[in-house]
XYZ file of C-alpha atoms in Angstrom:
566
model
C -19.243 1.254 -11.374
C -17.335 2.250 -14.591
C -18.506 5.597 -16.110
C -18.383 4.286 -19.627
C -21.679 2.401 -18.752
C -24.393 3.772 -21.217
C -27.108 5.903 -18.801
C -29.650 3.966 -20.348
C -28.456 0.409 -19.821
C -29.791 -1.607 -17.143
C -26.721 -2.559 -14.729
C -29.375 -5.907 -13.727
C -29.633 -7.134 -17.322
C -25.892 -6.465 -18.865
C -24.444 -9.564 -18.278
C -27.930 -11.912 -18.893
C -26.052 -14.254 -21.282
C -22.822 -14.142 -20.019
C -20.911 -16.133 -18.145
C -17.356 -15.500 -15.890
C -15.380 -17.702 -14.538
C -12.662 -16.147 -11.613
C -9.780 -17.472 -10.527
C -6.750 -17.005 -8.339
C -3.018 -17.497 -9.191
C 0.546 -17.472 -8.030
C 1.116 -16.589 -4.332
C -1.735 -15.980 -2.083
C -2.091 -12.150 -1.030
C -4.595 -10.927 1.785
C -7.508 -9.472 0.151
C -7.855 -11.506 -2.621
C -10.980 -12.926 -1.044
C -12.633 -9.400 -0.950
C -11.761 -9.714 -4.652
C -13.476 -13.026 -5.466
C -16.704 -11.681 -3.819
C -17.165 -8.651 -5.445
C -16.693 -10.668 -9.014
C -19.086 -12.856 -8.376
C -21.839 -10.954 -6.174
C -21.404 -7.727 -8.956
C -21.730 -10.398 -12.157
C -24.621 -11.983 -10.533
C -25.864 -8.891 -10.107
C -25.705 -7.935 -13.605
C -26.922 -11.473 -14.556
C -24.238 -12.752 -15.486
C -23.580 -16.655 -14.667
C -20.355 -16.554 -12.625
C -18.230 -19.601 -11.757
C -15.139 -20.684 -9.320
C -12.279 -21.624 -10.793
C -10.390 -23.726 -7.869
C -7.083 -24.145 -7.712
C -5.658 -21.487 -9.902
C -4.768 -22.530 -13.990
C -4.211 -25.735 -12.891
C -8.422 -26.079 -11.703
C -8.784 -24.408 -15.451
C -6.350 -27.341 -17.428
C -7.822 -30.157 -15.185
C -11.713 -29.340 -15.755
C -14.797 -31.261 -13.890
C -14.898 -30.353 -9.940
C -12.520 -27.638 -10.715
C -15.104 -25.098 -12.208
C -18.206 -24.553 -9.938
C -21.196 -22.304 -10.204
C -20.552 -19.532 -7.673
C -23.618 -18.446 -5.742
C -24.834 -15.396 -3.303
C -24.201 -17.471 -0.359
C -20.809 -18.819 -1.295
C -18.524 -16.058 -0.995
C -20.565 -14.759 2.144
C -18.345 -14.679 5.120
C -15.221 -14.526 3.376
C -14.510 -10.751 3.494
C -12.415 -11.011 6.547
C -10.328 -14.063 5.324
C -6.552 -14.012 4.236
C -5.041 -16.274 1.525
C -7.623 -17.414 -0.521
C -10.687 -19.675 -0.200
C -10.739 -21.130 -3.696
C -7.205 -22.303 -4.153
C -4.144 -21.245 -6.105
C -1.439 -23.395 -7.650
C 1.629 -22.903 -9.588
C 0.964 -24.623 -13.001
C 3.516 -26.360 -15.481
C 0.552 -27.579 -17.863
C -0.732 -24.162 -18.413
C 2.692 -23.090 -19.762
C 2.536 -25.590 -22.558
C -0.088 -24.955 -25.525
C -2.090 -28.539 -24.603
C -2.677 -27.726 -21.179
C -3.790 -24.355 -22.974
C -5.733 -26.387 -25.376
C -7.420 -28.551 -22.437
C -7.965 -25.350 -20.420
C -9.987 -23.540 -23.828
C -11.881 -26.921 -23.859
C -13.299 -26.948 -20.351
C -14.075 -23.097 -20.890
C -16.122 -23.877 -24.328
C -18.387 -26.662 -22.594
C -19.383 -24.194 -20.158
C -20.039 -21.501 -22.304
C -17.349 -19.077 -20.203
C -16.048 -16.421 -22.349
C -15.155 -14.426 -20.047
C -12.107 -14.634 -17.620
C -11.054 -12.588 -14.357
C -7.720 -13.631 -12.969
C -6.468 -12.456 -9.853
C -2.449 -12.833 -9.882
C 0.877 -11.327 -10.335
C 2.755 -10.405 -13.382
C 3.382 -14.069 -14.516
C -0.035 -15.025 -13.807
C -1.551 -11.842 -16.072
C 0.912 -12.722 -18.823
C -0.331 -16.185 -19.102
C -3.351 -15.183 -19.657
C -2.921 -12.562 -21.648
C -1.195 -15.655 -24.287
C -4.076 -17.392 -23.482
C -6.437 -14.979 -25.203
C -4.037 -14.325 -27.705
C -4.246 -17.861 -28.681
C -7.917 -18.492 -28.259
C -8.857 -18.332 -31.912
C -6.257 -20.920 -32.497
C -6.522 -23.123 -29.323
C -10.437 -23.660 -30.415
C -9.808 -24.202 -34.208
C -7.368 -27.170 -33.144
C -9.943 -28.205 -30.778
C -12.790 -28.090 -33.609
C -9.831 -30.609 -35.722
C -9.345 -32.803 -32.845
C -13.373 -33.282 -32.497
C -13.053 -32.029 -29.322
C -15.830 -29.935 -29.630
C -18.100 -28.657 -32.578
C -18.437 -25.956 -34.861
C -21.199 -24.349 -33.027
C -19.583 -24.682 -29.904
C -16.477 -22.826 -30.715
C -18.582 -19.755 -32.643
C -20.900 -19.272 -29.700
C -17.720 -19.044 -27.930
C -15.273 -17.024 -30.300
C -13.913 -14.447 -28.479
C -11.995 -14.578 -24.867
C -12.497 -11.816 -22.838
C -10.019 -11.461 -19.823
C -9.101 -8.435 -17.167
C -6.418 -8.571 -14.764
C -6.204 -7.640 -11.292
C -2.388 -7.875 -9.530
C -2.803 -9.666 -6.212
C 0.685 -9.445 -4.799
C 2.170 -8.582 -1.309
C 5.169 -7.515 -2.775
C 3.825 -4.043 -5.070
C 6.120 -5.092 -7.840
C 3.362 -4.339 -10.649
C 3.864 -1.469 -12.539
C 0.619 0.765 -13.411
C -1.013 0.593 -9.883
C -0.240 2.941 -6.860
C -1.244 -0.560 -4.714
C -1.396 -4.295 -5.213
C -4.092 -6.319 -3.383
C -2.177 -7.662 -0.140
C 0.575 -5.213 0.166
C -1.087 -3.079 3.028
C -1.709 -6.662 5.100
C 1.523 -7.514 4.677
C 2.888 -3.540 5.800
C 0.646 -4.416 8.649
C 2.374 -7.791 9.930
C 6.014 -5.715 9.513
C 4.533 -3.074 11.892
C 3.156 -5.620 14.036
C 6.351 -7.314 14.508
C 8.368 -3.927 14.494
C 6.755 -2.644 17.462
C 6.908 -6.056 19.061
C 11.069 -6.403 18.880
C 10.883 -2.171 19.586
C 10.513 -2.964 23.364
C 12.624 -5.995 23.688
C 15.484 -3.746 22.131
C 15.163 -1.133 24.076
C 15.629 -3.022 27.613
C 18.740 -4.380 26.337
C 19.986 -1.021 23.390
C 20.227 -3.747 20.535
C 20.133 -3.799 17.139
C 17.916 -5.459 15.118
C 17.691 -6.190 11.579
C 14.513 -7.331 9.948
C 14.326 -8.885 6.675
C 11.144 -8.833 4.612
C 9.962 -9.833 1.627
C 9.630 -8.620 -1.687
C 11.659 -10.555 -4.082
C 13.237 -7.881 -6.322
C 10.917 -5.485 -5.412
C 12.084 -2.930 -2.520
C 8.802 -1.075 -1.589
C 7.767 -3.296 1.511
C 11.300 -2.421 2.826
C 11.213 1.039 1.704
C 7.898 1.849 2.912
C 8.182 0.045 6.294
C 11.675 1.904 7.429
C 9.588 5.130 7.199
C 6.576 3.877 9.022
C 9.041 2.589 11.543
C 11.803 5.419 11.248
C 14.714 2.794 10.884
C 18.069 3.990 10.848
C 18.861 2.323 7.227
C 17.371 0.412 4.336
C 18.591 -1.799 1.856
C 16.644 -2.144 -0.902
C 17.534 -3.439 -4.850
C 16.032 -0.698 -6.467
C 19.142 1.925 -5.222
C 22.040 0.003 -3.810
C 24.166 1.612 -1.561
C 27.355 3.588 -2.396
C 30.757 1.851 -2.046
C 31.954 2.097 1.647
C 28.651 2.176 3.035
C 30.007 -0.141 5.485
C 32.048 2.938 7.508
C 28.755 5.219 6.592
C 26.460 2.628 8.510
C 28.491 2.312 11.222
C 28.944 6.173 11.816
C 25.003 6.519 11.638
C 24.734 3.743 14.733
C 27.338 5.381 16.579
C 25.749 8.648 16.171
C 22.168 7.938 17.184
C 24.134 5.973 20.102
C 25.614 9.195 21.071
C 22.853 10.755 20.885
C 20.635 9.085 23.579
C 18.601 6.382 20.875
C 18.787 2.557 23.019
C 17.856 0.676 19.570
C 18.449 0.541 15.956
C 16.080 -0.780 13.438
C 17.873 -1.767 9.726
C 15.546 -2.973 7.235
C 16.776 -5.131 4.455
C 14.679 -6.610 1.595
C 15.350 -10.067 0.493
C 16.558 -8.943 -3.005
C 18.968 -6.256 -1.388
C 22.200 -5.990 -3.984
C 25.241 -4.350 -3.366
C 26.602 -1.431 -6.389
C 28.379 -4.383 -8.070
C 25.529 -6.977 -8.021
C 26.861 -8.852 -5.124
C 23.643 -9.939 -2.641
C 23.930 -7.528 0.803
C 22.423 -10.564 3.397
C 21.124 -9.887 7.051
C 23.583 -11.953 8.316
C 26.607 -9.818 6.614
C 25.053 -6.620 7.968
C 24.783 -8.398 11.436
C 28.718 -9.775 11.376
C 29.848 -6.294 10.179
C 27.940 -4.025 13.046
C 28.855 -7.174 15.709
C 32.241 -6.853 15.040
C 33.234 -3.515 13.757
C 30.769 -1.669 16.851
C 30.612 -4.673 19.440
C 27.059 -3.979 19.565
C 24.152 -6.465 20.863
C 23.209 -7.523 17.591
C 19.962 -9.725 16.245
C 18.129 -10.758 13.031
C 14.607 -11.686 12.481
C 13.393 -13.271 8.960
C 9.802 -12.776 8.867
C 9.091 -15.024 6.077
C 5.289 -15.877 5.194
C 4.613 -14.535 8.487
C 3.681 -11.299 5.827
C 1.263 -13.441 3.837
C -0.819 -14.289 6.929
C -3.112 -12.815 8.800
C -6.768 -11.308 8.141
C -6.403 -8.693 5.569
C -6.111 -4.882 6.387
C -9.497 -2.455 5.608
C -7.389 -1.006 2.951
C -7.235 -4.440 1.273
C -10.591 -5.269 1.650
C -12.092 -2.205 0.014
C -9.124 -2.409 -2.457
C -10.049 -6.033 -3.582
C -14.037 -5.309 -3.875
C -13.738 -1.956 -5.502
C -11.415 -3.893 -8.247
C -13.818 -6.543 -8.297
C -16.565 -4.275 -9.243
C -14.321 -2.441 -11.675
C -12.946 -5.940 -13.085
C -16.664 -7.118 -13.953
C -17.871 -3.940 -15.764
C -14.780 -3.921 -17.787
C -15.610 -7.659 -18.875
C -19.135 -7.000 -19.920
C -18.531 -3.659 -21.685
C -15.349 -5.256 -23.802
C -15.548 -6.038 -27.154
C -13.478 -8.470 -29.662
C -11.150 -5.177 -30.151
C -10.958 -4.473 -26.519
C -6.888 -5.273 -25.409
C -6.777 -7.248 -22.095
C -6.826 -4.841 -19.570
C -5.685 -4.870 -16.047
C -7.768 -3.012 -13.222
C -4.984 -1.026 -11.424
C -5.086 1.945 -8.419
C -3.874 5.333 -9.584
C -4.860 8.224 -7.482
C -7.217 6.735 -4.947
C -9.432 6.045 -8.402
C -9.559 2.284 -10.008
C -8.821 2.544 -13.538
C -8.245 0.198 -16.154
C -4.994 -0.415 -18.300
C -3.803 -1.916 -21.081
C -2.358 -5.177 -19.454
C 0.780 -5.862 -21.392
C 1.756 -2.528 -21.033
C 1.880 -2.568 -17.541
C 3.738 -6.090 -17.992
C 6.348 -4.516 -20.158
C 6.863 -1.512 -17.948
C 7.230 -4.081 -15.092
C 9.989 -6.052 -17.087
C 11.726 -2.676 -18.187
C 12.812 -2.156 -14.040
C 14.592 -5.384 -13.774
C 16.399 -5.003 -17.257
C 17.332 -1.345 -15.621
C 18.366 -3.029 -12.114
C 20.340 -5.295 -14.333
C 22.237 -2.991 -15.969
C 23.112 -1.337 -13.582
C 20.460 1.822 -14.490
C 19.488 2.688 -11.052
C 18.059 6.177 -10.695
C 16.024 4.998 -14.288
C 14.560 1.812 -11.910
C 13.542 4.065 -9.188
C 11.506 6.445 -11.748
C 10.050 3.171 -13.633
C 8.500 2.103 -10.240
C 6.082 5.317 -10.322
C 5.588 8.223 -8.429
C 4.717 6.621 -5.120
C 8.160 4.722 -4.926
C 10.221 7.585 -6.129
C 8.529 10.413 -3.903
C 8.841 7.735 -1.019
C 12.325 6.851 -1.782
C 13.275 10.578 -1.399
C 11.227 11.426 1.851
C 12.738 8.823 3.218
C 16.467 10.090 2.320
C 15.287 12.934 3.917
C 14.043 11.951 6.784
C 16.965 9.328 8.055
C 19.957 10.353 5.976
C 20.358 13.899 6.100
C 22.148 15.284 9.375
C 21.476 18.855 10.814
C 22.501 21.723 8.430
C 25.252 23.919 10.412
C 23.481 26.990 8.718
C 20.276 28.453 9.844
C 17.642 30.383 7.487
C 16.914 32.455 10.546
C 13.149 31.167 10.295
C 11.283 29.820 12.850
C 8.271 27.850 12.287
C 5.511 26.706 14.943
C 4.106 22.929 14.881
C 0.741 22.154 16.652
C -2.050 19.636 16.921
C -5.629 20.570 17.274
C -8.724 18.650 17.614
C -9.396 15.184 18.572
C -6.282 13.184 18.755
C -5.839 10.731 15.829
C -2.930 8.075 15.168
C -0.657 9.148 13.285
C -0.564 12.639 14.132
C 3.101 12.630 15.521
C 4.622 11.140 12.756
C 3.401 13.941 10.935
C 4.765 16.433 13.743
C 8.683 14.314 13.259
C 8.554 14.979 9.433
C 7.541 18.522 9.788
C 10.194 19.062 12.594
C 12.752 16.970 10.876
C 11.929 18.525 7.134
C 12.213 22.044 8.796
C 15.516 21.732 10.553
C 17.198 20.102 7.226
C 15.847 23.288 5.376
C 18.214 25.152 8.377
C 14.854 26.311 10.365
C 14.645 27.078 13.820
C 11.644 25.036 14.833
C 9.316 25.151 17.773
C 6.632 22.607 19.303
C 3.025 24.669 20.731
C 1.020 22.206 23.163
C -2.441 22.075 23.976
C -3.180 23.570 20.178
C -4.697 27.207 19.953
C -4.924 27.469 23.948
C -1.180 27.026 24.134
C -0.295 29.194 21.123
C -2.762 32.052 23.203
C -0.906 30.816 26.384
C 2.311 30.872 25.480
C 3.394 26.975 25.672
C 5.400 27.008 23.181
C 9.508 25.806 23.166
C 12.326 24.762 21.144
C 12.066 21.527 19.399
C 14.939 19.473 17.776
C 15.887 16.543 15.974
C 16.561 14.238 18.867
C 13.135 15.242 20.618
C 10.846 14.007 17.614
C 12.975 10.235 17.607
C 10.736 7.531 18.282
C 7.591 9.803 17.543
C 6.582 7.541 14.640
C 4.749 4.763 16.418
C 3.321 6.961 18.961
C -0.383 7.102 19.003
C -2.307 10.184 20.293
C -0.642 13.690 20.039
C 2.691 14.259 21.783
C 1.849 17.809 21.848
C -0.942 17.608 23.546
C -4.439 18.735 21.955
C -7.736 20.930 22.353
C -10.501 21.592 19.722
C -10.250 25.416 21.207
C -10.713 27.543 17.991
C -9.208 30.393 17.999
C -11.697 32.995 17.333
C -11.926 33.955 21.147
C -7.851 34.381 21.608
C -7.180 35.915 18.488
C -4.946 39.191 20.252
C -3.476 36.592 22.417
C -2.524 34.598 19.641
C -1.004 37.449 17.756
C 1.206 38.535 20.958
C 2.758 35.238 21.397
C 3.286 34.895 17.375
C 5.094 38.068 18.304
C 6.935 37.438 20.579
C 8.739 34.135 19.660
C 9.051 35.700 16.128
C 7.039 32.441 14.114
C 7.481 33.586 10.744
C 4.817 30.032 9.691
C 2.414 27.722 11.109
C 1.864 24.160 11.168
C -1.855 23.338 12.341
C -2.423 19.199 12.365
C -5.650 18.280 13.036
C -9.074 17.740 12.132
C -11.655 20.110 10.883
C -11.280 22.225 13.934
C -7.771 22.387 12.208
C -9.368 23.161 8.991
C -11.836 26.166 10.289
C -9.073 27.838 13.147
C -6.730 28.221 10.531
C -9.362 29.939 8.194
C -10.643 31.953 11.370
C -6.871 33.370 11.652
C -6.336 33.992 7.671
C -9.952 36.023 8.483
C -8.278 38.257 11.156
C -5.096 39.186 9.134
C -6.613 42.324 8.126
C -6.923 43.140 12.133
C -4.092 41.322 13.148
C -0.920 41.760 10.838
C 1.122 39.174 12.662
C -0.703 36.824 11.003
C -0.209 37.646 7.788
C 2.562 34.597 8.299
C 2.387 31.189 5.748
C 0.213 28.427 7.275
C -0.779 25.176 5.972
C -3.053 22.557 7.475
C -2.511 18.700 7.305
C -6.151 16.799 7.435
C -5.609 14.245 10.916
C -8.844 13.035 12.365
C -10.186 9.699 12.410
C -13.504 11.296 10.340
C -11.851 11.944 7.667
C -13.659 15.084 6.749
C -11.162 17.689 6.434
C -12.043 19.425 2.466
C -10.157 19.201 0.022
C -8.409 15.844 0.891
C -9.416 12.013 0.073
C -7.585 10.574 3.253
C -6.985 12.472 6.743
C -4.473 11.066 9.231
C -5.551 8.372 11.472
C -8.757 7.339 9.629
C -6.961 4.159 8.020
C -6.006 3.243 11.357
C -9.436 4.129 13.045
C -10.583 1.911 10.216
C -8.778 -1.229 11.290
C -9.823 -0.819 14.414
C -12.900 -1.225 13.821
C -12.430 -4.106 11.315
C -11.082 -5.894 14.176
C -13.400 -5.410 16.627
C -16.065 -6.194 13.965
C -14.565 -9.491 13.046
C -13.949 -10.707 16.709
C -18.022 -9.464 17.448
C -18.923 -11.807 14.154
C -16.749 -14.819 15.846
C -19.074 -14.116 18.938
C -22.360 -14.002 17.248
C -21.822 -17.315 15.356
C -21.049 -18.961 18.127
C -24.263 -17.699 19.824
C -27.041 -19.229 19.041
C -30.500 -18.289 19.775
């Protein structure tokens, strides 16, 4: 609930009043749904009287059956549903002030003054103009006799907040866009399907996924997957990059690897302008490598689906947001569009965000590259560069003469050897010597510890459970042992991934430096358990994934207990 909310205001009687209508628009996005129940459950709650709006603007130009009162019951059992239940349509007759006019109309007979829409860019912009032109739109309706006086006073003000349902994460302002997690999810899903299949037979397969000008699902899904390459609009590839691809195949060839993964978003562009396609990427490593070769489109395959966790606490915490900032706005208020910055929801001034959004494909245009990248936000930019890091760089041929330990402790969590590849990886391009300890503090006491390279860690991503094996030993009970073997392999830092048995071993060994002065040595933990209760950290590794699972298996035990009656 917003924190602008006056203490002394009763949340239940803010909205007695008021009515909101909600409505969907553009292309469907998982977790929408999750959306359109936490508008209308949170503005009944308030007292508000909340109504669907079916079938996107064109439900709001065409009136009657379109706009229905929403109730408790009617958005129960749509949590776990993708698309969404109440419609959306791509409009012509909003875009022209009479279906505008018609739209006010069916607005003012209800008494709706308020609006949530739940859209992309376009779909936030229209209605944006909308409000702009409300004043207008019901003075010509007052003209035409389409309704009175009295009617369009009581209703003289629009009110109207934004939130970007998209699978594509082209909005700028928000770290997230409802839908874009689902749709990470289905690339995953079908990544680790084609991973075995290319394996048996050491091909190469490039996936295209969607995104339209937008590069992040590409981006972001070539470092969940560790592809070899990415194309994405945002930061074409340098001239020749034909030769550069085909010397990173050979070389992870060479170096053991039985598949390749390229990712390619739909927009991809070449550094002249020129479209890069799947099927040019697939003629050029066919016939320059002679390599076993395929191409999968996924298509809406990304829209579908039930929607991640992430989405569905995305979409209601919006929701909530959405409503407050409705019934707290004023006639001066600008529209504002609830966005995700920081793991907080926030609201922003909607055309702002629009503009922003338009300012990366006038950079793209001109050919401003680096500037798109930076427009994007942080996210995209810091992701962008881990990934360069992570598939792009080769070995350094000098070393820093540093060696630095990896290690897991605690339960075992997904995602904890992706995080062990990126430390390896991240060390060895710095010119470290790095080194792998299994069974956590036991082994560091025990002296499992070894050599670990680039090649090892390939593949790790996708791996569930810990690699490197894992105890929830603490160390307080080894500590001389510990110190001997930090000794004697000469770690100059530590890597402890885990869960709060992570978090309290590594304070137990920062307690003993004053005993112990080999470990007066660097050492940073990184939060993985699927409790997500490591301090000082909003999200630990493997608690999104821990969440889905048990998403799933809630959603297949609600199938089961409908069917069951009595």
């Amino acid at each position: 609930m917003s924190k602008d909310l006056h203490p002394t205001m009763d949340p239940t009687k803010m909205g007695i009043g008021r009515s909101i209508a909600v409505l969907t628009s553009g292309g469907d996005a998982q977790g929408m749904n999750a959306a359109v129940r936490a508008t209308v459950r949170v503005g009944l709650y308030t007292g508000a009287k909340v109504y669907f709006v079916h079938e996107g603007y064109q439900g709001l130009v065409d009136g009657g059956d379109h706009i229905r009162p929403a109730t408790w019951e009617s958005v129960s059992m749509m949590l776990q549903l993708g698309g969404t239940v109440i419609g959306s349509a791509r409009c012509k007759d909003f875009r022209s002030r009479e279906g505008r006019m018609k739209a006010a109309c069916n607005l003012v007979k209800l008494g709706i003054t308020n609006l949530c829409v739940i859209g992309g860019d376009g779909s936030l912009t229209g209605a944006n103009q909308f409000r702009t032109e409300w004043s207008g739109l019901l003075a010509d309706l007052v003209r035409a006799g389409k309704i009175t006086a009295e009617e369009a006073k009581k209703s003289s003000h629009l009110n109207i907040v934004g939130m970007v349902g998209s699978i594509d994460n082209d909005f700028c302002g928000t770290d997230m866009t409802i839908g874009t997690d689902s749709a990470l999810h289905r690339i995953i899903e079908v990544v680790d399907a084609i991973t075995t299949t290319a394996q048996s037979h050491q091909r190469t397969f490039i996936l295209e996924v969607m995104g339209r000008h937008c590069g992040y699902l590409a981006l972001v899904s070539a470092l969940a997957c560790g592809a070899d390459w990415v194309f994405i609009p945002e930061m074409p590839p340098d001239d020749g990059w034909e030769n550069h691809l085909c010397r990173r195949l050979t070389d992870q060839r060479s170096r053991g690897s039985r598949l390749n993964v390229i990712i390619v978003a739909e927009g991809a562009i070449s550094s002249d302008g020129k479209p890069i396609t799947s099927d040019q990427i697939k003629k050029l490593v066919t016939d320059r490598l002679g390599f076993d070769t395929r191409t999968t489109i996924l298509g809406h395959v990304q829209r579908g689906g039930t929607p991640s966790a992430f989405d569905r606490i995305l979409g209601s915490r919006m929701g909530v947001e959405a409503v407050m900032a409705l019934l707290e706005a004023t006639p001066d208020t600008p529209a504002c569009v609830v966005s995700l910055s920081g793991n907080q929801a926030v609201r922003l001034p909607l055309m702002e965000c629009v503009q922003v959004t338009k300012d990366v494909t006038a950079a793209m245009a001109s050919g401003k590259f680096d500037e798109a990248i930076k427009l994007r936000g942080k996210s995209f930019e810091n992701n962008w560069n881990t990934y360069k890091l992570l598939a792009h760089i080769n070995p350094p041929d000098v070393k820093s003469n540093i060696n630095v330990a990896v290690m897991n402790i605690g339960a075992p969590c997904a995602g904890m050897n992706a995080a062990v590849r990126a430390a390896v990886k991240m060390g060895i391009i710095q010119g470290h010597s790095m080194f792998a300890v299994h069974d956590g503090f036991d082994g560091l006491a025990h002296g499992q510890i070894e050599p670990i390279n680039w090649t090892t860690v390939s593949g790790w991503t996708g791996k569930g459970g810990s690699v490197l094996g894992t105890k929830r030993t603490l160390p307080g009970k080894l500590l001389e042992e510990i110190s001997e073997n930090i000794a004697k392999f000469n770690l100059h830092a530590l890597i402890i991934i885990g869960g709060f048995e992570a978090y309290v071993g590594g304070l137990e060994m920062v307690q003993a430096r004053e005993k112990y002065e080999e470990m007066c040595i660097p050492m940073v933990v990184i939060p993985a358990t699927v409790s997500n209760n490591v301090p000082g950290s909003d999200f630990s590794i493997g608690a999104d994934t821990a969440l889905n699972t048990i998403t799933s298996v809630s959603g297949e035990t609600a199938k089961i207990t409908a069917a069951v009656r009595g």
